[in-house]
XYZ file of C-alpha atoms in Angstrom:
602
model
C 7.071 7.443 -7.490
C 6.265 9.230 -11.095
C 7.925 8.233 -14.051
C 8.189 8.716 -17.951
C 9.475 12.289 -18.065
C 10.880 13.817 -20.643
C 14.319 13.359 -20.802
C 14.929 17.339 -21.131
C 13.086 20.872 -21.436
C 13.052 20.333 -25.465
C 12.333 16.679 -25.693
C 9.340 14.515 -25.649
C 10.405 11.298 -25.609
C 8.546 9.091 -23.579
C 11.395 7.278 -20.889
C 10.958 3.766 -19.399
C 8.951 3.483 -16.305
C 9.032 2.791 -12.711
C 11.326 3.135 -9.990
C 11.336 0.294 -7.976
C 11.519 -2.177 -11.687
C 14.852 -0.192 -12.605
C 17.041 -1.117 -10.950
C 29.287 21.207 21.181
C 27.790 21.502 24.419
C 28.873 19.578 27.853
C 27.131 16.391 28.269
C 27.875 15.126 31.344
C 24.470 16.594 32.450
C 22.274 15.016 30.374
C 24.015 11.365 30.492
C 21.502 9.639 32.625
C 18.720 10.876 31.006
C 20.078 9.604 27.471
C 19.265 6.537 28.641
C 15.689 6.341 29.794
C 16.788 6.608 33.381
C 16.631 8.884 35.988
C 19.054 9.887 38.962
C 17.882 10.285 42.936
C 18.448 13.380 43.840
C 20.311 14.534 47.284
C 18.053 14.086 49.986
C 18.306 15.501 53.911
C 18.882 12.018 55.829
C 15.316 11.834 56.984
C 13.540 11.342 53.565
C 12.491 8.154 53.699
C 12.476 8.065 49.392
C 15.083 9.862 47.454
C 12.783 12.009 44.650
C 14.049 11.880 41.126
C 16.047 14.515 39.383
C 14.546 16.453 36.940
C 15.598 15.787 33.381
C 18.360 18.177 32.183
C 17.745 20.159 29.214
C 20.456 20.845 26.716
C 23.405 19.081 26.583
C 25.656 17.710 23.506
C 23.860 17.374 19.855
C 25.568 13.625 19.759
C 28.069 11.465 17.768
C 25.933 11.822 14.278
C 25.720 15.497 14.722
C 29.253 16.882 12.880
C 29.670 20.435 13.343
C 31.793 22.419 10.769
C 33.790 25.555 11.107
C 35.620 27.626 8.883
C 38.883 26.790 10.799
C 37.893 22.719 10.841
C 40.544 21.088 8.599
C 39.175 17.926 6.374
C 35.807 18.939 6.029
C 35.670 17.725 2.455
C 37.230 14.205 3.472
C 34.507 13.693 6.434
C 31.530 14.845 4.166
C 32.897 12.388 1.482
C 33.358 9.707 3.793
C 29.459 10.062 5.550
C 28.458 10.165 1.574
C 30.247 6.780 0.404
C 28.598 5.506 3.802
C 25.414 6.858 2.974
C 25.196 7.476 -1.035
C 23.305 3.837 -1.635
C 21.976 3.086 1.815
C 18.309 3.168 1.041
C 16.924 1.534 4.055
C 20.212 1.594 6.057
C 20.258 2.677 9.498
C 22.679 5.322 9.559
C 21.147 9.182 10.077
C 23.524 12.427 10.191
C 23.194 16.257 10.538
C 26.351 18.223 8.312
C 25.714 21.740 10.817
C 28.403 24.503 9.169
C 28.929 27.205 11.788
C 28.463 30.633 10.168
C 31.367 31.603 8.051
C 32.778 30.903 4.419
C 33.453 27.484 3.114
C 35.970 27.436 0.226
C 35.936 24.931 -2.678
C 33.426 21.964 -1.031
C 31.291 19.563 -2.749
C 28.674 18.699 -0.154
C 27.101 15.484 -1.709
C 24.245 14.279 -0.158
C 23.401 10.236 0.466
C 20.337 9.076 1.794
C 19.235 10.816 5.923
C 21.502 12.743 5.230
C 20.755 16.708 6.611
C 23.115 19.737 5.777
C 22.344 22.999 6.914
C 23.948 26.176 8.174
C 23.543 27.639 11.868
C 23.394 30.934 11.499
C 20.162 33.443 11.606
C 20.134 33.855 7.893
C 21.137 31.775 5.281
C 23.674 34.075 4.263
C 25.536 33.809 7.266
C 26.834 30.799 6.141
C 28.349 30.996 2.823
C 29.678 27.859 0.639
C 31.845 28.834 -2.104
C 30.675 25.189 -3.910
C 27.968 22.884 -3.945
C 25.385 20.863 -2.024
C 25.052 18.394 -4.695
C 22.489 15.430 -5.211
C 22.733 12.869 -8.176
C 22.059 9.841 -9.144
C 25.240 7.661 -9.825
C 24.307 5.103 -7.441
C 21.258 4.254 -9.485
C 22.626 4.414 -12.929
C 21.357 8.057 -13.742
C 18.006 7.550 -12.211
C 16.975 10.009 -9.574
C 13.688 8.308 -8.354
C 14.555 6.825 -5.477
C 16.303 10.025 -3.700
C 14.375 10.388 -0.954
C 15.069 11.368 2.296
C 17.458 13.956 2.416
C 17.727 17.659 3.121
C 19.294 21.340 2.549
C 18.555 24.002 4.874
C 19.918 27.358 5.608
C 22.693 28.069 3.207
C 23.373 30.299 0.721
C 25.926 28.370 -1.906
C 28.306 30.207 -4.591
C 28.015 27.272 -7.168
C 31.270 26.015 -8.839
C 29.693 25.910 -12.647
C 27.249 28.873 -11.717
C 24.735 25.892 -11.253
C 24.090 23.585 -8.615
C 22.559 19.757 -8.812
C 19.442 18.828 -6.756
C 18.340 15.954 -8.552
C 15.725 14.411 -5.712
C 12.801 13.089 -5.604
C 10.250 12.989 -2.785
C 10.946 13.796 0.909
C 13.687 15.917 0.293
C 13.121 19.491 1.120
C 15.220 22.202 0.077
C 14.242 25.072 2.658
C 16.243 28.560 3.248
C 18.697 28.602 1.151
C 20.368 31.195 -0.867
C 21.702 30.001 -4.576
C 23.888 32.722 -6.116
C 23.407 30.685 -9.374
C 21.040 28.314 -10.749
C 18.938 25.280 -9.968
C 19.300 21.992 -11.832
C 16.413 19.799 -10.537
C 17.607 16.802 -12.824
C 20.344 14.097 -12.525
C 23.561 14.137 -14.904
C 21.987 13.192 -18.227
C 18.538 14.036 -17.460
C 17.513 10.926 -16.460
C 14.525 10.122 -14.800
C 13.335 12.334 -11.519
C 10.312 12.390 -9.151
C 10.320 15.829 -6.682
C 10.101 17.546 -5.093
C 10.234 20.847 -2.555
C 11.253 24.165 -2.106
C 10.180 26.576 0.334
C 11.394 30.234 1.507
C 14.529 29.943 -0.566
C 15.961 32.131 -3.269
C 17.469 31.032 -6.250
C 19.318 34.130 -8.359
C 19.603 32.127 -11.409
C 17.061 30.100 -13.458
C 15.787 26.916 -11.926
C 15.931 23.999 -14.550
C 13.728 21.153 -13.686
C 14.257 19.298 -16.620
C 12.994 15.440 -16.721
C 11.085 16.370 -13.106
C 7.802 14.879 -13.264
C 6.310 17.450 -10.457
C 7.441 20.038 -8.261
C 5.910 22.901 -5.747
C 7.435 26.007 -4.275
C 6.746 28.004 -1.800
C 6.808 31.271 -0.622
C 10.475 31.878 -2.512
C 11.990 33.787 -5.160
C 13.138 32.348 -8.288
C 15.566 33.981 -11.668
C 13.667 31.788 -13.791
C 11.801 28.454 -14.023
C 12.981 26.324 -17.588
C 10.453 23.930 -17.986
C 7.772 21.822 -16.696
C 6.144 18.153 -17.670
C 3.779 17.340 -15.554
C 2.638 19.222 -12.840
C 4.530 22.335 -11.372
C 2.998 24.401 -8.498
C 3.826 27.451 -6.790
C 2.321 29.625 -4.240
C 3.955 32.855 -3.029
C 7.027 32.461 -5.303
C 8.288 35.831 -6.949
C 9.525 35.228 -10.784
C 7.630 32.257 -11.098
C 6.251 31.405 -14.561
C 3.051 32.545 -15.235
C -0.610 30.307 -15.040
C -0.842 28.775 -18.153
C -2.006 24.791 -16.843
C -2.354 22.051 -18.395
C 0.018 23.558 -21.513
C 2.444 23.746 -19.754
C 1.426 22.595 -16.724
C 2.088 25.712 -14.649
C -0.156 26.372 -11.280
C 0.889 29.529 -10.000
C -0.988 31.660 -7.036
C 0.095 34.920 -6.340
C 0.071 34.409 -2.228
C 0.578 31.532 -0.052
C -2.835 31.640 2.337
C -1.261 30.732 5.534
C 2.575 29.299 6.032
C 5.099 29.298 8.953
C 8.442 28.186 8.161
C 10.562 25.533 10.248
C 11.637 25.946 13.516
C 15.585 26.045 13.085
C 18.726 25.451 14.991
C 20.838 28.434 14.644
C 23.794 29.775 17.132
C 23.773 33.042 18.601
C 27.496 33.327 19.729
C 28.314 29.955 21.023
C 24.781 29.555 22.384
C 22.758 27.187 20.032
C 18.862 28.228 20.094
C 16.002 26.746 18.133
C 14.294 29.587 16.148
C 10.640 29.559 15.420
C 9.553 31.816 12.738
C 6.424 33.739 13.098
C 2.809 32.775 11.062
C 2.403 34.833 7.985
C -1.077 35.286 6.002
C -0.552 35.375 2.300
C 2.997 35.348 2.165
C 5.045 35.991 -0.410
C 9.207 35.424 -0.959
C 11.225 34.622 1.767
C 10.779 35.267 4.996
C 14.870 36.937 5.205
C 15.406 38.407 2.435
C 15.330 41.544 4.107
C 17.305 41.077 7.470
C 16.393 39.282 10.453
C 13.449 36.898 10.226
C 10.279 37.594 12.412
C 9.848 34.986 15.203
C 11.130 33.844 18.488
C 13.362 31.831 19.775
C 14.650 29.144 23.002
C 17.377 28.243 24.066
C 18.621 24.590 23.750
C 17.948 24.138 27.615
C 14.644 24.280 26.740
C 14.889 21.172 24.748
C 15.261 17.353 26.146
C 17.909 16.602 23.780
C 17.052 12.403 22.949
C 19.691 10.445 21.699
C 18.828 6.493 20.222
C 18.353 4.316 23.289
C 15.812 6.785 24.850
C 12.834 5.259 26.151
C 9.132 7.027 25.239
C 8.450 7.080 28.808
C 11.483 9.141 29.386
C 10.617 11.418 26.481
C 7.003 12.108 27.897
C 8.783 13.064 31.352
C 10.419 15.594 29.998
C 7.490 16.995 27.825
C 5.265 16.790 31.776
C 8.096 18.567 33.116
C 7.852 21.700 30.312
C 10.890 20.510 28.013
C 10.791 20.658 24.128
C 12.333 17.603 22.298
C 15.290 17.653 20.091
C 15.877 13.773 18.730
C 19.072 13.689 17.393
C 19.640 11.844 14.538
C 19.133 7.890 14.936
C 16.681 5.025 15.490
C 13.865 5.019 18.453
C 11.842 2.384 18.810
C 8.463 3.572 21.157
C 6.576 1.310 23.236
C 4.401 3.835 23.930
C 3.352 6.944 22.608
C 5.140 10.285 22.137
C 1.871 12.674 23.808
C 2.781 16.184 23.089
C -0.232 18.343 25.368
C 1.738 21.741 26.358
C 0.830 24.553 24.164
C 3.580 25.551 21.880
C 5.502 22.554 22.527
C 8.210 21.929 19.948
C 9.324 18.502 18.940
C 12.398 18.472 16.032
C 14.290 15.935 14.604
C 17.845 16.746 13.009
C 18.829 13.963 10.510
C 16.100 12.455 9.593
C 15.420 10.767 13.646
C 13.112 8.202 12.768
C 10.360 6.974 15.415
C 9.545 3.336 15.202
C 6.460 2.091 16.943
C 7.349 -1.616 17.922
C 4.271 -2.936 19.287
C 1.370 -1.605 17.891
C 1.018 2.055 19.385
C 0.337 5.394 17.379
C 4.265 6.738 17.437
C 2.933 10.562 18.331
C -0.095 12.031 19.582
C -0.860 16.108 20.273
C -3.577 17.414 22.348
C -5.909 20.032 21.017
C -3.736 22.658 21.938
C -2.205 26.146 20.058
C 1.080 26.173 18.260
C 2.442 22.800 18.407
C 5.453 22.225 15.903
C 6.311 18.757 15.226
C 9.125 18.949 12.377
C 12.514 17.275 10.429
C 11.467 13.379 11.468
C 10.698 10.407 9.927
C 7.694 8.000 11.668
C 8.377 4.173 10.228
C 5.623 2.099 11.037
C 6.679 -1.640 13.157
C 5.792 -4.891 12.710
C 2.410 -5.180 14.524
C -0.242 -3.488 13.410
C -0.828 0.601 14.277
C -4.301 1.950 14.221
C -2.650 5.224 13.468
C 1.156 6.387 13.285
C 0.900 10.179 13.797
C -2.411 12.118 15.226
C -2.421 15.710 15.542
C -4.929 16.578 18.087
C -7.715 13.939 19.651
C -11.152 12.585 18.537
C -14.038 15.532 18.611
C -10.920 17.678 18.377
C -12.940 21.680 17.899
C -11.471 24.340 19.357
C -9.665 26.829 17.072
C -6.581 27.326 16.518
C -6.493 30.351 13.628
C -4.408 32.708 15.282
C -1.586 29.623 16.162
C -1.554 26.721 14.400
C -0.124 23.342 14.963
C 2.637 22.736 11.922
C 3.657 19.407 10.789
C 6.771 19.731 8.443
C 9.095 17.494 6.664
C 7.267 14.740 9.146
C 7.419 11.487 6.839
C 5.722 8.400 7.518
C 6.856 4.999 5.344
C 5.216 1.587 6.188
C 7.707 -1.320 4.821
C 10.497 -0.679 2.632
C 12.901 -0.951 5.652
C 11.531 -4.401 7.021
C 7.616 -5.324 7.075
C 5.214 -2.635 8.552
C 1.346 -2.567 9.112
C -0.768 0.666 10.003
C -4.328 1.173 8.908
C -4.209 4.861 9.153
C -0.717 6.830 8.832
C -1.598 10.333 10.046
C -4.893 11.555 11.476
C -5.724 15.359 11.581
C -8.711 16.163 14.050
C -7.322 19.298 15.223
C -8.474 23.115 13.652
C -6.326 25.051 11.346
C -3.364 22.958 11.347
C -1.171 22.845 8.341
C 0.776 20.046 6.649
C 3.527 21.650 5.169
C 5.705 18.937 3.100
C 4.935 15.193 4.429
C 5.272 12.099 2.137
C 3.301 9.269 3.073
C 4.773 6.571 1.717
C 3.631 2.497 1.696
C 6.681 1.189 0.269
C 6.500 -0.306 -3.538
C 9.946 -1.922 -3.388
C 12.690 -2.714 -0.622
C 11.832 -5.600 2.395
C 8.669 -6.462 3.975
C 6.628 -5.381 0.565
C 3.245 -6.931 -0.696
C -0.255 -6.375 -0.857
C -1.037 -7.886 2.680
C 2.614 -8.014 4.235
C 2.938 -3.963 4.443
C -0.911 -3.318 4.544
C -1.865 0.446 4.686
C -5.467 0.892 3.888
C -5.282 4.943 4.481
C -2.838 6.942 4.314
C -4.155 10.828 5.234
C -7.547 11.147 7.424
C -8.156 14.950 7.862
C -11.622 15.579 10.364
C -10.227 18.667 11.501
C -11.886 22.413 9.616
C -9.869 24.600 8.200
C -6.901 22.305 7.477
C -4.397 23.390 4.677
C -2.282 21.201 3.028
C 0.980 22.508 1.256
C 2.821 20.005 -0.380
C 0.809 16.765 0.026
C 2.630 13.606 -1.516
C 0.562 10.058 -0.345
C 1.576 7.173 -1.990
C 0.567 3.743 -2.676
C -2.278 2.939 -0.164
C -4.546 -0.099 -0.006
C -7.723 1.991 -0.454
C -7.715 6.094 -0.067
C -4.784 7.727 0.086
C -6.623 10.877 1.523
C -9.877 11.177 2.556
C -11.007 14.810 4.009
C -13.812 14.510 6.282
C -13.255 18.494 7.767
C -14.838 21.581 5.969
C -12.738 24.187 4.461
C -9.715 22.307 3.643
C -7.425 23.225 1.092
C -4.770 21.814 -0.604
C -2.032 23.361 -2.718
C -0.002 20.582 -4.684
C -0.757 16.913 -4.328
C 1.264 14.096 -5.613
C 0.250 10.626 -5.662
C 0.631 7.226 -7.129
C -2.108 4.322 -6.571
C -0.695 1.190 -4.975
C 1.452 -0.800 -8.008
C 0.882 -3.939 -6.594
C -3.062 -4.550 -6.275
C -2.923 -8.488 -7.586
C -6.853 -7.774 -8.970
C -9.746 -5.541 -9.902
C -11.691 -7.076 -7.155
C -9.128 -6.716 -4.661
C -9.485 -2.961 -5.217
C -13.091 -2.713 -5.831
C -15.118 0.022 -3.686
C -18.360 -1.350 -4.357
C -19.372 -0.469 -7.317
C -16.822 1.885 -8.013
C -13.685 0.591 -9.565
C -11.020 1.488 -7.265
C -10.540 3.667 -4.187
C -9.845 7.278 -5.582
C -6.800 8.728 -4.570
C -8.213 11.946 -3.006
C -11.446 11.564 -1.347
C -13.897 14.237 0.011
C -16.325 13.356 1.796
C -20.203 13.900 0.694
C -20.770 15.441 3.904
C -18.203 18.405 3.031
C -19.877 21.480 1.830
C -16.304 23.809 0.904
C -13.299 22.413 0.095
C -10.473 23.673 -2.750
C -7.632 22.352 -4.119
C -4.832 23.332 -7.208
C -2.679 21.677 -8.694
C -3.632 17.745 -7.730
C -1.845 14.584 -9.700
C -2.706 10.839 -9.313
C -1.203 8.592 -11.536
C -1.099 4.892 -11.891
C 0.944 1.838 -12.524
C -1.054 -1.642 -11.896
C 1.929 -3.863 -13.286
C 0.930 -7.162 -11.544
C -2.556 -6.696 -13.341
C -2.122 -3.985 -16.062
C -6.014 -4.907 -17.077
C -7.308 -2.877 -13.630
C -9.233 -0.125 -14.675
C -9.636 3.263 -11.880
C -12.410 5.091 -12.260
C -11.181 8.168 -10.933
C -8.229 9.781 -9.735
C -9.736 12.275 -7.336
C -13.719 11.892 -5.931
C -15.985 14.804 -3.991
C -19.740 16.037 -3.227
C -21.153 17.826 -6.498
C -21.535 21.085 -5.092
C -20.090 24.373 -5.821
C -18.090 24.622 -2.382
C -16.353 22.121 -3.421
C -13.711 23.129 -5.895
C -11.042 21.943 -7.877
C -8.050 23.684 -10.180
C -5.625 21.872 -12.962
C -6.030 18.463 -11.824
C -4.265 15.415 -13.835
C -4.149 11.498 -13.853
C -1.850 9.555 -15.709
C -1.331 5.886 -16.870
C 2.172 5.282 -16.546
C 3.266 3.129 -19.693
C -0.810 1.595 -20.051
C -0.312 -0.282 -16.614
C -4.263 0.002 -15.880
C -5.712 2.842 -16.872
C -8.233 5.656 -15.476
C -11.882 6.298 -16.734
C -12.264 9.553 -15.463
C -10.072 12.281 -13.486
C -12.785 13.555 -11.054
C -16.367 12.206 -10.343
C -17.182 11.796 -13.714
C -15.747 14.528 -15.742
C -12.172 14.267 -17.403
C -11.883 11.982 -20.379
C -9.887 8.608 -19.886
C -5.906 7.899 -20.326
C -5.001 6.153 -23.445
C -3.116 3.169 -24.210
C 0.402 3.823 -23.628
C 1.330 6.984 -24.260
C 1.462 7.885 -20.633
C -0.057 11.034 -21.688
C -1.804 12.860 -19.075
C -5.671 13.479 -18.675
C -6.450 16.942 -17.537
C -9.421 19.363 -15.947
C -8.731 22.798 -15.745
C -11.477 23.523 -13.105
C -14.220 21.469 -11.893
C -16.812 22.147 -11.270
């Protein structure tokens, strides 16, 4: 992650760097299924082989699914007691899903530890009002919010105590659909360090303040004010965002958001939980509920295989053959095989950060090259042996188009070590047409277990072959070589956050030929039209700080192929960049972690 903010919107004192130095439905149905098996179904006494049952759909959410109404007495003590569980548990196993039935909450503090999920179930986010706060900060790591990852607000609209309410996180924790009759404080208690971070189809009456946040994009939302900015701030679609005005500050701010579709959702209508799925909007702008019901459609939760930990993939691809969505409740699968999603439309969402772990060697999830898949809210964590791939969206020679209906990847992270070691060549493949990533972080680990230049190898992190791929919050970190490389035409990217690996023990163990390093955005020379805004590589070779990067980004010199307010910076002089793009930009400096900027290129 980014570091040396600002320690406020007023100062410009350089801070110390780097993270990782510092410190209820009836289940009874669905019970054989939960465990990979299946049931023979009654047969007339001359079948000579009982057939097996179909798979159930629906059934209970699960023990790590805690569901909240108004009427519930000790809310406050359970949510504190999942947060002292949770608050430091980095690369623990625990995952939960806070769901609030709609309603108003009186006087709760909601903090948030790490796969942890809160969100309301009602249509709108103002169904399900909090009279308090959904709070994230960063006591457990003495004031510094770096390391927040992996958490998530969704679907609320909160009445802040103080008028202003703490999100202090840093990547992989979106903050989608929710309604702040207040302000937005972006930073930790004393504006310590912070590395974000998300926002999409939320409103926010008050001023957001991001403070010390390094970076931040937002999406298709509506904002009271924005305070500050220090590196790299992006927004698309957002009404009352601060004007364009990069690199001083470093605003990037487009009127309209091309193409988005928000989340699929869990909502209840009655006592009936359904999974909403809100329609595809061309330049979008503000929320998509701001004025009454969202547009979309929506299924029923016996639509939906609903996994629980102990699942087998074989099971889970059953009940994809047999027409079934998947819901994976919050826990741990590990996948001998892969997760091949090939119906049209097919839904697969994970509540609580469900994490997919591919134990021997197999890509975790695969899609065919089909419309208007939706594969949201879950975490991919790469095994021990070797992957090829973790997550492909659609096969090899993938063509057809998919304009009209797009497969969505959202909040789908993919981390390779950190939790124990993990190998994967390539984390996520896109071959299929018009899909868009909207807010992944692709993460090799810097710091935790199973962390060094060969024992979590990742040479890639994003391949996109597919055309007409957009990108909307892109943050790929810490690679071997590329962290993306774009091999499709007409891909576009709006906000990109990366770091190169820390840990490269060399110059030559980076070398690209005769390029010094592997640039952290790659398009390839074969790519005629490409465009990207608001782009940020930065750099922190602290086993050798004497490695020199020649570039932070790297593309064809043609006029398709454009760029808008890009940035690399040297984080305390720990290596250093010659050039931003290709050759144009003019080197970082020393230390003074300043950044080096180009406005438009070419």
């Amino acid at each position: 992650m980014p570091h040396l903010p600002t320690d406020s919107a007023d100062s410009a004192r350089p801070l110390p760097a780097r993270r990782s130095v510092l410190g209820a439905m009836a289940a009874s149905a669905a019970a054989p299924a939960l465990l990979g098996l299946s049931s023979p179904a009654s047969a007339a006494p001359a079948a000579p082989v009982a057939q097996p049952r179909a798979l159930p759909g629906g059934g209970d959410l699960g023990p790590n699914v805690i569901v909240f109404a108004p009427s519930t007495s000790g809310i406050q003590a359970k949510l504190d007691e999942v947060f002292r569980q949770q608050e430091s548990a980095q690369f623990g196993t625990g995952r939960y899903a806070l769901l609030f039935k709609p309603g108003t909450y009186n006087g709760l503090n909601a903090q948030l530890g790490f796969y942890t999920s809160i969100a309301g179930l009602g249509l709108s986010p103002d169904d399900t009002a909090i009279n308090g706060d959904v709070t994230v900060d960063a006591g457990w790591f003495n004031g510094n919010a770096t390391q927040n990852f992996w958490r998530s607000a969704e679907n609320l609209a909160l009445t802040p105590v103080s008028g202003t309410n703490r999100w202090a996180v840093a990547q992989a924790a979106p903050f989608r659909r929710m309604h702040v009759r207040g302000g937005l404080n972006l930073a930790p208690t004393g504006y310590g360090w912070a590395s974000g971070g998300y926002i999409a189809d939320s409103r926010i009456d008050g001023s957001v303040g991001p403070y010390s946040q390094q970076q931040w994009y937002t999406r298709d939302s509506s904002v009271g004010g924005w305070a500050n900015a220090v590196w790299n701030m992006v927004f698309s679609g957002v009404q009352g965002a601060p004007a364009q005005s990069f690199p001083n500050p470093p605003y990037t701010t487009l009127d309209t958001t091309p193409v988005s579709r928000e989340k699929p959702f869990l909502y209840l209508n009655g006592s009936e939980y359904r999974v909403f799925l809100p329609e595809r909007r061309t330049n979008a702008r503000g929320t998509t509920w701001g004025s009454g019901t969202p547009r979309g459609t929506s299924l029923p939760l016996t639509q939906f295989y609903v996994a629980k930990p102990g699942v087998t993939a074989a099971t889970l691809n059953a009940a994809l053959t047999q027409g079934l969505h998947l819901l994976l409740t919050p826990g741990i699968y590990h996948l001998d095989q892969p997760i091949q999603v090939n119906r049209a439309g097919t839904v697969v969402l994970g509540l609580g950060y469900a994490t997919l772990i591919p134990d021997n060697g197999v890509t975790a999830l695969r899609t065919a090259d089909v419309d208007g898949v939706r594969l949201a809210g879950f975490l991919i964590d790469a095994g021990p042996v070797n992957s090829s791939t973790l997550l492909e969206v659609g096969p090899t020679g993938a063509s057809a188009s998919h304009s009209a209906n797009p497969t969505t990847v959202q909040d789908v992270f993919i981390r390779i070590g950190g939790a124990g070691a993990g190998k994967a060549t390539t984390s996520m493949v896109i071959n299929s047409r018009d899909t868009i990533i909207d807010h992944t972080w692709v993460w090799r680990a810097d710091h935790g277990t199973g962390v060094g230049w060969e024992t979590n190898r990742a040479d890639y992190g994003i391949r996109v072959n597919g055309d007409d791929v957009l990108a909307t919050g892109l943050f790929v970190e810490h690679f071997n070589k590329y962290d993306v490389q774009w091999y499709g035409q007409r891909g576009r990217t709006i906000f990109f956050q990366n770091e190169k690996a820390y840990d490269a023990p060399n110059q030559a163990a980076i070398q690209n030929g005769n390029v010094k390093g592997y640039a952290a955005y790659k398009v390839a020379d074969s790519v005629t039209t490409h465009e990207g805004w608001g782009l940020g590589s930065y750099c922190y070779y602290n086993v050798d700080p004497t490695i020199v990067q020649h570039n932070g980004f790297a593309a064809p010199n043609t006029p398709g192929v454009k760029f808008h307010d890009l940035l690399v910076v040297s984080l305390g002089g720990q290596g250093q960049y010659e050039h931003v793009v290709n050759e144009t930009g003019a080197p970082t400096s020393g230390t003074s972690t300043v950044p080096s900027t180009v406005v438009s290129y070419p």
